[in-house]
XYZ file of C-alpha atoms in Angstrom:
651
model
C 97.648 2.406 11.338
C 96.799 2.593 15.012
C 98.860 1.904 18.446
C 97.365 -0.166 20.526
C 97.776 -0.930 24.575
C 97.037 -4.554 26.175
C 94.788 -4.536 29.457
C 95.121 -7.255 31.785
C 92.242 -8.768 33.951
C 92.313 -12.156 36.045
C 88.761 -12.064 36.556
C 88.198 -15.147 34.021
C 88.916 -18.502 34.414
C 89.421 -20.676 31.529
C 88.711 -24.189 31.324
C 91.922 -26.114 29.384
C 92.098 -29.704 29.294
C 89.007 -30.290 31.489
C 90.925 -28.371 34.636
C 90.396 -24.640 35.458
C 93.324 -22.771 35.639
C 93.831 -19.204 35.850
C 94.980 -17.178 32.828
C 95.505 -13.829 31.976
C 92.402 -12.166 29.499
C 94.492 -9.951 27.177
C 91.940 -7.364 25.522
C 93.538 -5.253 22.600
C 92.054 -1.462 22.310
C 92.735 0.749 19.319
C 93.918 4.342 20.459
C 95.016 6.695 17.945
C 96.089 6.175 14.043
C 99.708 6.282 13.580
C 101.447 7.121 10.055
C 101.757 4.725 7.390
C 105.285 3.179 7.418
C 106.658 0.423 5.195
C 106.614 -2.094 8.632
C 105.860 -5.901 7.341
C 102.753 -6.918 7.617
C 103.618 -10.792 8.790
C 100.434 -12.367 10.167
C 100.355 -12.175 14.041
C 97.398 -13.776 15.241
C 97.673 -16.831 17.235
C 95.692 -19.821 16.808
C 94.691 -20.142 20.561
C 93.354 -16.409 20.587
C 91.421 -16.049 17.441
C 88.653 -14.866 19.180
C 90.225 -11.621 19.914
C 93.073 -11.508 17.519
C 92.024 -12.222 14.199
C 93.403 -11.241 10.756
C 90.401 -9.230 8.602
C 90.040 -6.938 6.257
C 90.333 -4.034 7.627
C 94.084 -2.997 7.753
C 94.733 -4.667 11.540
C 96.550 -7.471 10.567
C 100.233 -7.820 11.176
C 99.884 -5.363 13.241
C 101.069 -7.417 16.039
C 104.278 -8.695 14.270
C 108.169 -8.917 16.082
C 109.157 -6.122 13.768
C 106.795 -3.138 14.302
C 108.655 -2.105 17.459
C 105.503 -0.199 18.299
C 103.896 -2.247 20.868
C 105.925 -1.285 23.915
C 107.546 -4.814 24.102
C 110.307 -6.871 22.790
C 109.000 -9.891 20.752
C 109.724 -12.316 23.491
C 107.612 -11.080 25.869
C 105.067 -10.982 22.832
C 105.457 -14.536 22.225
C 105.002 -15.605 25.885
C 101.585 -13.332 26.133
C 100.014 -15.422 22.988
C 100.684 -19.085 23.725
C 99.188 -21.354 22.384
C 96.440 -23.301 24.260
C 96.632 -26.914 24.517
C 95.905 -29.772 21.809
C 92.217 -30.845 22.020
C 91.469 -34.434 22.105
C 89.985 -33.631 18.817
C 93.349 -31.824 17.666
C 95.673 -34.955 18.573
C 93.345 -37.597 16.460
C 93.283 -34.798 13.378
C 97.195 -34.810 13.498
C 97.672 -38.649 14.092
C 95.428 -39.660 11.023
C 97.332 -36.963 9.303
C 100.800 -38.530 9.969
C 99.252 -41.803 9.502
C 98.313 -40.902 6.038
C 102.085 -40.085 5.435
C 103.300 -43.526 6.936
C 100.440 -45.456 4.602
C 101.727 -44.137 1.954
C 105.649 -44.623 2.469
C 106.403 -41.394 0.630
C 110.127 -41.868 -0.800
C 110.307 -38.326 -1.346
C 111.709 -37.267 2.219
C 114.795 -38.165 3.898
C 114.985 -40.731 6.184
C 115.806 -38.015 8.775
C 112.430 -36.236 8.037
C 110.764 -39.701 8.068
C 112.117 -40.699 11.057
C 110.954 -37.183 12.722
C 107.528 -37.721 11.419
C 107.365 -41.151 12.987
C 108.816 -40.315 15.921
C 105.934 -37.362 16.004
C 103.334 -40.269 15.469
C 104.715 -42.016 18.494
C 104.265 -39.182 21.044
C 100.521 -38.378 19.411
C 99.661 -42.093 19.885
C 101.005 -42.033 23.440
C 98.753 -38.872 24.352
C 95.827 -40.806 23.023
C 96.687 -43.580 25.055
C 96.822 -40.968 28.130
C 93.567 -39.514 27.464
C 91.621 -43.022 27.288
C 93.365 -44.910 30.394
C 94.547 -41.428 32.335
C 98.207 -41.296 34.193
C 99.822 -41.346 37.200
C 98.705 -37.141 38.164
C 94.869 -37.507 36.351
C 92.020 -40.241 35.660
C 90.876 -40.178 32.215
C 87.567 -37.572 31.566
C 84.530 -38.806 30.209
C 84.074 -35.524 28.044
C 87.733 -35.924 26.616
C 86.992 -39.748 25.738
C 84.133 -39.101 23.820
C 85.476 -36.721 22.141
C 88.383 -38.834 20.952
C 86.459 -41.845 20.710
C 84.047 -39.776 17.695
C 86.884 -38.545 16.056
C 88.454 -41.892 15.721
C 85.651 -43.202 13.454
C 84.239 -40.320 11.836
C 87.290 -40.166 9.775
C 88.659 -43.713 9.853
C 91.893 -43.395 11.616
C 91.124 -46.728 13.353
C 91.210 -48.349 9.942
C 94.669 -46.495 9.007
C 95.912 -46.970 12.824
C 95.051 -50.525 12.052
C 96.612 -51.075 8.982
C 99.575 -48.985 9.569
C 101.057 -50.668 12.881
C 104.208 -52.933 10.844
C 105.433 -48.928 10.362
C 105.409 -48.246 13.901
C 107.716 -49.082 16.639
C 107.401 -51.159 19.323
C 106.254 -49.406 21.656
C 104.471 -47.413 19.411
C 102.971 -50.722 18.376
C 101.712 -51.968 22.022
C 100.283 -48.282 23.036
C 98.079 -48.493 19.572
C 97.130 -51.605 20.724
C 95.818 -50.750 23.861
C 94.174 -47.180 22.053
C 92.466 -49.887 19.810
C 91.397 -52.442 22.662
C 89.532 -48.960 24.777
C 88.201 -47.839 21.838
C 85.631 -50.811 21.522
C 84.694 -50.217 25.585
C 84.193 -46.224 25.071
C 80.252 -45.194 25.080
C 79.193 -42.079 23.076
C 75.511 -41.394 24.044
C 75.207 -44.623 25.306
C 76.358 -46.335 22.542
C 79.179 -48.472 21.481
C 79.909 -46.707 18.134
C 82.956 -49.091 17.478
C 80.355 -51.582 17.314
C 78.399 -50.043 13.995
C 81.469 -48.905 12.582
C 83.179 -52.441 12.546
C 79.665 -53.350 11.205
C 80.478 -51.521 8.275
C 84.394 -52.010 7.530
C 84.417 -55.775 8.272
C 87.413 -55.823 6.231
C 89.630 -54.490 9.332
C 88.784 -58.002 11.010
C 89.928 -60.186 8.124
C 93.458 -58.008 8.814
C 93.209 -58.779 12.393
C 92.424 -62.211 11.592
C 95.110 -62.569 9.298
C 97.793 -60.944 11.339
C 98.619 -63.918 12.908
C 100.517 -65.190 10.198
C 102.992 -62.243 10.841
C 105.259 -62.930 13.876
C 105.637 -58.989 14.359
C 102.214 -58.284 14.263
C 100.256 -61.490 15.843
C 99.758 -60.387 19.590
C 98.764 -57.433 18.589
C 96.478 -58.162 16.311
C 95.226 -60.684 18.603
C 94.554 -58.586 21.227
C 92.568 -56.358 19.002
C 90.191 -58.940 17.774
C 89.974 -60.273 21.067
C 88.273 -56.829 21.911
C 86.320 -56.306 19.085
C 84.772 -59.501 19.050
C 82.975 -58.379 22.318
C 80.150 -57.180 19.870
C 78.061 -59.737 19.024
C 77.804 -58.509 15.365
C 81.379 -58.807 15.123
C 82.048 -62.728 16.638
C 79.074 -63.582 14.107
C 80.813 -61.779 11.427
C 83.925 -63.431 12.023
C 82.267 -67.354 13.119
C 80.551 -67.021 9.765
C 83.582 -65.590 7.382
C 85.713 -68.330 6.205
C 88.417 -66.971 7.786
C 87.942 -68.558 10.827
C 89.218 -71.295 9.777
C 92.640 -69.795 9.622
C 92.174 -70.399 13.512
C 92.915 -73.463 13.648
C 96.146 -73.796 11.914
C 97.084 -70.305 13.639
C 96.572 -72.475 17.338
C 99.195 -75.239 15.852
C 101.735 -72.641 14.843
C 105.378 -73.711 16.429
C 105.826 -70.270 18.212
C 104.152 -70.874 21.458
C 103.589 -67.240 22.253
C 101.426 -66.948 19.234
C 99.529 -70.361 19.266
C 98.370 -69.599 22.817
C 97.002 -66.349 22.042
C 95.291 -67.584 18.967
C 94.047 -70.277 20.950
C 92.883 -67.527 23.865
C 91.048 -65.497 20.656
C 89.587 -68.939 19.517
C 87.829 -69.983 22.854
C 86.950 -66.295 23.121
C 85.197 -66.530 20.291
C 83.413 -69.713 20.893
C 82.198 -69.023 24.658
C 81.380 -65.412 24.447
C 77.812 -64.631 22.687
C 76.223 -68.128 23.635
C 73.114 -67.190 21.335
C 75.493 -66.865 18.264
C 77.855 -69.589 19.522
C 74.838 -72.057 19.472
C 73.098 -70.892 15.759
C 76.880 -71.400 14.606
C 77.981 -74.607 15.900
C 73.888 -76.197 14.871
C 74.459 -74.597 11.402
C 78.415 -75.959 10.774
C 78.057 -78.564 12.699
C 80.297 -81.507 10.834
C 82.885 -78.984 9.357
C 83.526 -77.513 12.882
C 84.026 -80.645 14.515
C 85.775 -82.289 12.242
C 88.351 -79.682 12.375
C 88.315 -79.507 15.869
C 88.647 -82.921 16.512
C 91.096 -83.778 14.216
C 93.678 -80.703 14.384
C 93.084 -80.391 18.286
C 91.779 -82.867 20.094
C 94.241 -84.977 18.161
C 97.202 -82.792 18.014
C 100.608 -84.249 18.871
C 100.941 -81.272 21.001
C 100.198 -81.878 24.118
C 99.305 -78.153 25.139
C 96.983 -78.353 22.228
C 95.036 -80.982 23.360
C 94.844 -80.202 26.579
C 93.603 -76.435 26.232
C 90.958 -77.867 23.426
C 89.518 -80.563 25.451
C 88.965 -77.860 28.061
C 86.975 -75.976 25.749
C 85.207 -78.572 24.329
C 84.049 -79.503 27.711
C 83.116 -75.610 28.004
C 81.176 -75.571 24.735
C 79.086 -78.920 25.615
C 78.132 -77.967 29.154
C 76.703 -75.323 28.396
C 72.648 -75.023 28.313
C 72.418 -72.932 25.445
C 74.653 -75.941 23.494
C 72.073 -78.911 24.381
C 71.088 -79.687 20.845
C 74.966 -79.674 19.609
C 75.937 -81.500 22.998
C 73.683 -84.571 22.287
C 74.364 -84.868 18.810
C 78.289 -85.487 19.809
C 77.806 -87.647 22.527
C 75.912 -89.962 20.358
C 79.250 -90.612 17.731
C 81.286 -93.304 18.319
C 83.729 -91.351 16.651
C 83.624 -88.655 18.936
C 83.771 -91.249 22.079
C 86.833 -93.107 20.538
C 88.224 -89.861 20.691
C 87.354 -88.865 24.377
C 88.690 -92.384 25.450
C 92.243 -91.907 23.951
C 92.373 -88.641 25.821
C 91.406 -90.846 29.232
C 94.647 -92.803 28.778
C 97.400 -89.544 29.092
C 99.771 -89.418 31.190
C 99.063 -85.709 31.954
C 96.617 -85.795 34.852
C 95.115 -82.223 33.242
C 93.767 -83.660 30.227
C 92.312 -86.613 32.227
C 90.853 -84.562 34.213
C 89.369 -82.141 31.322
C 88.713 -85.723 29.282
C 86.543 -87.158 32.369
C 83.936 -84.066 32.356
C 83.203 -84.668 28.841
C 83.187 -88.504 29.110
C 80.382 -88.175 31.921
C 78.307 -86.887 29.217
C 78.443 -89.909 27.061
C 77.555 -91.985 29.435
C 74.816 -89.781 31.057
C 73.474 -89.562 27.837
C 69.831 -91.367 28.207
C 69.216 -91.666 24.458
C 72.673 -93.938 24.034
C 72.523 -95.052 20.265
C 73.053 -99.150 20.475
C 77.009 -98.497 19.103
C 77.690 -96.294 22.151
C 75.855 -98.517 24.441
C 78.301 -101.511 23.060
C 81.296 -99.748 23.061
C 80.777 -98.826 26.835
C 79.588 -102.247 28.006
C 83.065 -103.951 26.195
C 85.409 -101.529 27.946
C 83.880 -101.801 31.135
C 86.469 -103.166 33.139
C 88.921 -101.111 31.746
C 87.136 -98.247 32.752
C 86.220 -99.301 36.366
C 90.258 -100.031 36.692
C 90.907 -96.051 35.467
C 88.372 -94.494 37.373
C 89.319 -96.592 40.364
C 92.133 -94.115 41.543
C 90.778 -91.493 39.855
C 91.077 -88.393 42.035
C 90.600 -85.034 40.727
C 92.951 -82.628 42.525
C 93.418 -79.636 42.225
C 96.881 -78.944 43.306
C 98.254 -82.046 41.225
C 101.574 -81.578 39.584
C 99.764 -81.122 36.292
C 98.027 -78.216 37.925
C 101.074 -76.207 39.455
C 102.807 -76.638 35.827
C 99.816 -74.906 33.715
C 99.959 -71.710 36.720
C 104.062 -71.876 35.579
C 103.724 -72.086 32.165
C 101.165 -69.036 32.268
C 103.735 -67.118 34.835
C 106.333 -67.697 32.696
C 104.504 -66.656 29.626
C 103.630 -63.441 30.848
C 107.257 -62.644 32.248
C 108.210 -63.475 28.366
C 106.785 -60.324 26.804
C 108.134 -58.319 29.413
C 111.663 -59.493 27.954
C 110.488 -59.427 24.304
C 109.572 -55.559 24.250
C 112.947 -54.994 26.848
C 114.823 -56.926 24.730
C 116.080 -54.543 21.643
C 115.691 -51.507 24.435
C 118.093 -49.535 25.806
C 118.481 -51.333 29.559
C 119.458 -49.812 32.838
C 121.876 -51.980 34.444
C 123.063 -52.135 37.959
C 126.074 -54.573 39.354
C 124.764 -56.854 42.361
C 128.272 -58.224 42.666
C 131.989 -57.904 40.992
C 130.478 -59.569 37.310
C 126.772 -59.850 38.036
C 124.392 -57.441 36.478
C 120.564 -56.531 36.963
C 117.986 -54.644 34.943
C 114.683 -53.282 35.151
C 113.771 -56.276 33.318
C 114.913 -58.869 35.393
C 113.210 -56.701 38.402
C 109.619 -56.773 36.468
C 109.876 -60.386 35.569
C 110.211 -61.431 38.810
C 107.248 -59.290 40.571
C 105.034 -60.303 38.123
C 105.766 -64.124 38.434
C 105.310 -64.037 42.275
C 102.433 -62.477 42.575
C 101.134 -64.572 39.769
C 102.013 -67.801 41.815
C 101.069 -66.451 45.318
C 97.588 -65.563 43.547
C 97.408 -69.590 42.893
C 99.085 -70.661 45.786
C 99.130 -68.148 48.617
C 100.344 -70.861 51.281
C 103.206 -71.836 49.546
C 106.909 -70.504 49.687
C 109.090 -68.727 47.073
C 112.314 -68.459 46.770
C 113.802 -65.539 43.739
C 117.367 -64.576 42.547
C 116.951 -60.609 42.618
C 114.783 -60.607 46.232
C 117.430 -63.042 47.525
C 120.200 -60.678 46.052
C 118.725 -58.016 47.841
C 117.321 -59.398 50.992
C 119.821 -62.352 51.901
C 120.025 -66.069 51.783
C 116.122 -67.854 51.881
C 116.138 -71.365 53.267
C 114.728 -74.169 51.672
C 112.540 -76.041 53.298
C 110.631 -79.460 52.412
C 107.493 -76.898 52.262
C 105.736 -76.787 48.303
C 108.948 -73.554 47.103
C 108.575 -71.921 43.978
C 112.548 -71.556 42.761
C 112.760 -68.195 39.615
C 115.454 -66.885 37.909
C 113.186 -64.378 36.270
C 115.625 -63.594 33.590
C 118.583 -66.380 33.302
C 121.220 -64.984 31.115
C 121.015 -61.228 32.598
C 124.615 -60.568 30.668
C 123.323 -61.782 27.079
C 119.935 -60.047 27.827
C 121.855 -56.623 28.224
C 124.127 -57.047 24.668
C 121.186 -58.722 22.925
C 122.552 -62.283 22.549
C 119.052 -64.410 22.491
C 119.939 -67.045 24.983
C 117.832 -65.527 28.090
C 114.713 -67.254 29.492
C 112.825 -67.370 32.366
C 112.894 -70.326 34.986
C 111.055 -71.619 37.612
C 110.705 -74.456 39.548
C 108.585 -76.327 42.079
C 110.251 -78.705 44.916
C 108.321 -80.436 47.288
C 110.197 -81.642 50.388
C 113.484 -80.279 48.701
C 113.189 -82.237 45.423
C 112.333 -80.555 42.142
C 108.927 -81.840 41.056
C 107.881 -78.976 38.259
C 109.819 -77.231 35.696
C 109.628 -74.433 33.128
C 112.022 -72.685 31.355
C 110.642 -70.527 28.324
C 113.056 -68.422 25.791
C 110.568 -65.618 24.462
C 113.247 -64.667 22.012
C 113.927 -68.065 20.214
C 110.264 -69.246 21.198
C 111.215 -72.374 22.868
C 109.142 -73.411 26.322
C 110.362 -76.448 28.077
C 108.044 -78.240 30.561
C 108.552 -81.324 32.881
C 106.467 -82.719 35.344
C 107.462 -85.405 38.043
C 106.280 -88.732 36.145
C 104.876 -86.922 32.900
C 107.809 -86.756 31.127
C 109.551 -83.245 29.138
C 108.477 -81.378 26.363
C 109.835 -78.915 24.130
C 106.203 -75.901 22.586
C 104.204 -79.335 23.623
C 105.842 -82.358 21.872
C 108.141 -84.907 23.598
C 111.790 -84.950 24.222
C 114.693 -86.865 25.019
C 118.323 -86.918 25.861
C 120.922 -87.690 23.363
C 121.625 -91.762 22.896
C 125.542 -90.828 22.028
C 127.651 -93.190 25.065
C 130.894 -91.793 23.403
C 132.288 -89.047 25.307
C 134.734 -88.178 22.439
C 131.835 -87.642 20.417
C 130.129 -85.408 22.646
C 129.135 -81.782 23.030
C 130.084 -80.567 26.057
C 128.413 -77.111 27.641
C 129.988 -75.267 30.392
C 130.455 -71.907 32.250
C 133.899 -70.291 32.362
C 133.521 -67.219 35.069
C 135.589 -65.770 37.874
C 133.693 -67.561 40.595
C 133.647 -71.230 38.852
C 136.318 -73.385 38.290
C 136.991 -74.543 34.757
C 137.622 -77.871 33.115
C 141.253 -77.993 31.644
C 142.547 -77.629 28.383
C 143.237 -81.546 28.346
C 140.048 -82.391 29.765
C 138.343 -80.165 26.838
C 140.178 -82.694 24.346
C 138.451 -85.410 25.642
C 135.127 -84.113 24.120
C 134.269 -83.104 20.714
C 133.634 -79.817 21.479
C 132.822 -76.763 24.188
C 130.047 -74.665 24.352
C 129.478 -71.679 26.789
C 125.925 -69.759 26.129
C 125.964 -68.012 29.306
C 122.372 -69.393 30.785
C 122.751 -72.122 33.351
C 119.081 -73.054 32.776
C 119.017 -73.356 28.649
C 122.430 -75.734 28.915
C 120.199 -77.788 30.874
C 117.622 -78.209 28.149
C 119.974 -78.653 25.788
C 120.839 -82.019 27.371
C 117.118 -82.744 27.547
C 116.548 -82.343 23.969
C 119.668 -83.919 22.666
C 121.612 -80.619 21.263
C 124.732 -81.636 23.953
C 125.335 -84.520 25.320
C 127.636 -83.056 28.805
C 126.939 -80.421 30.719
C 128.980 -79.162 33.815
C 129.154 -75.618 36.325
C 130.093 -74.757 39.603
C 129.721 -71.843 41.298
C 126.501 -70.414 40.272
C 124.086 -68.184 41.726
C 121.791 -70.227 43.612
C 118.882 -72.991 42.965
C 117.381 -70.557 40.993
C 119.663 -71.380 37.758
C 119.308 -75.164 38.033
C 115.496 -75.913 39.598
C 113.346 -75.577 36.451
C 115.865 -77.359 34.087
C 117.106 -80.213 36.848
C 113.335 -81.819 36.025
C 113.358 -81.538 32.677
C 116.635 -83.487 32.133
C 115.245 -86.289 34.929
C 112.042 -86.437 32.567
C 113.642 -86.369 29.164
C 115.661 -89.597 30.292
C 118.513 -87.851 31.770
C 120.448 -87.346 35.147
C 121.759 -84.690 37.027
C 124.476 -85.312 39.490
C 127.016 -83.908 41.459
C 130.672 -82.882 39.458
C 132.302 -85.804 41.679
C 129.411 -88.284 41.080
C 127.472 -88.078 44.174
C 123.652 -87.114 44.282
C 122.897 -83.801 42.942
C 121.961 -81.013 46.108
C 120.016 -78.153 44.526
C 121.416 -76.222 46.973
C 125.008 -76.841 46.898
C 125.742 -74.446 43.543
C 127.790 -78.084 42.108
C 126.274 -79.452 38.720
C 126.445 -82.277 36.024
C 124.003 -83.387 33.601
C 124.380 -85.969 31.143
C 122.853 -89.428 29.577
C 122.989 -92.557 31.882
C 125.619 -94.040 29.578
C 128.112 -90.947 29.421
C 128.288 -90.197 33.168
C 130.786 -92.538 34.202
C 133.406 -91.430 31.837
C 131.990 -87.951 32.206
C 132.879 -87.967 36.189
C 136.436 -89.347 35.736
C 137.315 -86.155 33.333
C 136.057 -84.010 35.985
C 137.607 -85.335 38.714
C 140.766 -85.147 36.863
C 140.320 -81.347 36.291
C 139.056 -80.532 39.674
């Protein structure tokens, strides 16, 4: 046995984690042999120093262990000399895929304590990933670092298991593998995309992606994946040509709107991308592809349907590299019938979309003779359309789509805050805020000042904090970016998101989407309402003892008496100003009354959608509704009257 003494230099620098920091070199140097003594010999060599410290054969191990006493040191000071040095990227993949292995194969052997540590484990490995690829607030990410993750990741298919593994995961968990998933196909390694050859060879991981819509857990991330993967061109051909793509288009009719538009997003994606392979697919599938499309889009009775696939079709055909595909649809009357229908909407959008592609029929200057006819008979009719035709681009139709998108956005900021733990602050004696509602609401405006930079806005939270903001007759965006704060912070589903356009002081736009429940209702000015894209309408009940009545019972709003409450069939209080308001649109209640409310941020985005589903909105004593007067009624025309009298009564 020997003692040994440590020696101490600072002359080195050492390069951890791509930054040079200064540690101490610790060089061990045998002295003199000591006698043999029955000391343990526990293996002291640390991982990060095996260059210096390492066990061998010849009688030095355990040498360095807490018990020998002989090393001039108590065993914490020990410890602290032989840290270990930090997790390569390399080191954090290794681990992940190993912990992924353990979720894939949902061992029943360990407690759910142990499993739950484990998980949690895989959580904080996949967030370090994620901070390596997309850097943090102190550090950009390092090229070195990246590609050293990035060859890991495939050499030993933990993008497969990372795939196939995220149902185990949680949510956030879930969105930060996303994103790890979404670099990865970006990330060079000597100048080339290696995700690229790998997907190549495991095109099975894209049927999964594919087929991940069908799961409502799983479909926007899985959407987002193949969204990034089919940047390769060998991947969008893979997946044009499996039959799998047809799956599309019954994932873009699905009823949860959140997941039909981002199917829809990965379908035009798909079709506008790689115009080479676009082209040999659409030449080569011709009569399937269209007959789906036209049939199941273009034809949809949804109206967001048809309107975001008439915009692509009009992509797809103006585009050079689509000539041959182009003509050959402009010549079938089938395909014209079609484009005529779409001329007739009410929605100004889909006109609009409809008239690009119509201009190719008729600008067509090999017209078969049935095309030729079918124009020459209709001519009046069309002359009459097009003859206050105007294509503008701040129409009503065009302010709801830049809503509907806002709104949309704000939605999965509630979705993944939703089952959270929430910070809450009070903005009054009852009133609450989160960090949610705070988001939601940035993110809207500067999604609508993006779009419309010269217009005004008007927000519950900045008016909260910064005082009262007049209305003026000025184009004002009106958002409650999370309606139903109170059920938002105990988990009760009825929040949503509303906004609303007025124009000289009358509300002209509305949109109110519940990401929880999946319900988006839209109304335009003249266009009518629409609950995920299909028509609505108020109740026809003229009873009022038959009636559902909605209201708000708080300690700044008066409330309708117990006698008055008799007079209806029933009372309802969900605790979002904005959703009773739909609920008259679509015929759930029939009454709906509040006073007191925040501002014209609870009632701007529904108000519309009750005047376009056939309904009115009024003051409590009958008198015209004033957005800004925090008074409110909704109803059918043929309840009001009776309606007003119980109100007045309990008033």
């Amino acid at each position: 046995m020997y003692v040994y003494e440590k020696i101490e230099r600072k002359d080195r620098s050492l390069r951890v984690n791509n930054s040079c920091s200064s540690r101490e070199e610790v060089v061990v140097r045998r002295l003199s042999p000591l006698p043999q003594s029955p000391v343990p010999a526990a293996a002291a060599a640390t991982k990060g120093h095996s260059g210096l410290l390492t066990n061998s054969k010849s009688g030095h191990s355990g040498l360095l262990s807490s018990k020998s006493g002989q090393l001039g040191g108590d065993s914490k000071r020990m410890k602290g000399l032989f840290k270990s040095k930090p997790r390569t990227p390399v080191d954090i993949v290794r681990q992940t895929r190993d912990i992924l292995i353990f979720a894939d194969q949902s061992s029943t052997s360990l407690s759910d304590s142990k499993r739950e540590e484990k998980m949690a484990e895989l959580a904080k490995n996949i967030r370090e990933l994620k901070s390596i690829l997309y850097g943090n607030s102190e550090s950009e990410p390092v090229s070195e670092a990246c590609a050293q993750l990035t060859q890991e990741f495939f050499r030993e298919n933990t993008l497969r298991l990372l795939i196939v593994c995220l149902p185990t995961l949680n949510l956030e968990a879930r969105k930060d593998a996303t994103q790890i998933v979404a670099n990865l196909q970006r990330q060079q390694v000597n100048s080339r995309l290696i995700a690229s050859d790998y997907l190549e060879k495991n095109t099975d991981l894209l049927d999964i992606l594919i087929a991940g819509y069908a799961n409502t857990d799983m479909a926007l991330h899985y959407g987002v994946m193949l969204r990034e993967c089919i940047r390769h061109q060998t991947v969008a051909r893979y997946v044009l040509e499996s039959p799998n793509v047809k799956k599309l288009f019954d994932y873009i009719q699905l009823p949860y709107f959140d997941i039909s538009a981002d199917a829809a997003a990965t379908f035009k994606e798909l079709l506008t991308r790689h115009k080479s392979t676009v082209a040999e697919f659409l030449s080569k599938n011709y009569d399937w592809f269209f007959g789906e499309f036209n049939s199941k889009l273009l034809e949809s009775t949804n109206y967001i349907t048809r309107r975001q696939a008439v915009k692509l079709l009009g992509d797809m055909l103006l585009d050079r590299s689509n000539a041959v595909v182009m003509t050959r649809y402009v010549s079938s009357r089938d395909n014209l019938r079609i484009l005529m229908n779409l001329l007739r909407e009410s929605s100004k959008s889909i006109q609009v979309e409809a008239f690009h592609v119509f201009k190719l029929f008729v600008a067509n200057q090999n017209k078969p003779p049935d095309i030729i006819s079918i124009l020459v008979a209709n001519r009046s009719k069309l002359l009459r359309l097009f003859a206050d035709f105007k294509i503008d681009k701040d129409s009503l139709s065009e302010f709801l789509e830049t809503a509907v998108e806002a709104a949309k956005r704000a939605g999965e900021i509630i979705r993944e805050g939703f089952y959270k733990t929430k910070h809450v602050e009070h903005k009054g004696l009852v009133d609450l805020v989160t960090e949610t509602d705070k988001a939601c609401e940035d993110l809207i405006f500067n999604h609508l000042k993006q779009q419309h930079p010269s217009h005004k806005f008007i927000g519950e939270e900045t008016t909260a904090a910064y005082g009262i903001t007049e209305l003026t007759d000025e184009p004002t965006w009106i958002v409650d970016p999370l309606d139903g704060t109170t059920n938002f912070v105990h988990g009760f589903p009825f929040v949503c998101i509303s906004i609303g356009l007025t124009i000289g002081k009358v509300p002209k736009v509305g949109v109110v989407y519940n990401p929880i429940m999946n319900e988006l209702f839209t109304g335009v000015h003249g266009k009518g309402a629409f609950l995920n894209g299909k028509p609505i309408k108020v109740s026809s009940q003229s009873e009022l003892v038959k009636s559902l009545l909605a209201t708000e019972v708080c300690f700044s709003a008066s409330s309708l008496s117990a006698q008055s409450c008799n007079r209806v069939r029933s009372l309802r209080m969900t605790g979002s100003c904005a959703l009773n308001l739909c609920g008259i649109a679509c015929g759930r209640i029939e009454l709906f009354y509040e006073t007191g409310f925040g501002g014209p941020w609870d009632v701007a985005g529904g108000a519309v959608i009750v005047k376009e589903a056939g309904g009115i909105v009024y003051d409590p004593s009958g008198e015209d509704f004033d957005i800004t007067s925090q008074r409110i009624a909704a109803s059918n025309p043929l309840l009001k009257e009776a309606f007003v009298e119980v109100l007045q009564q309990s008033e």
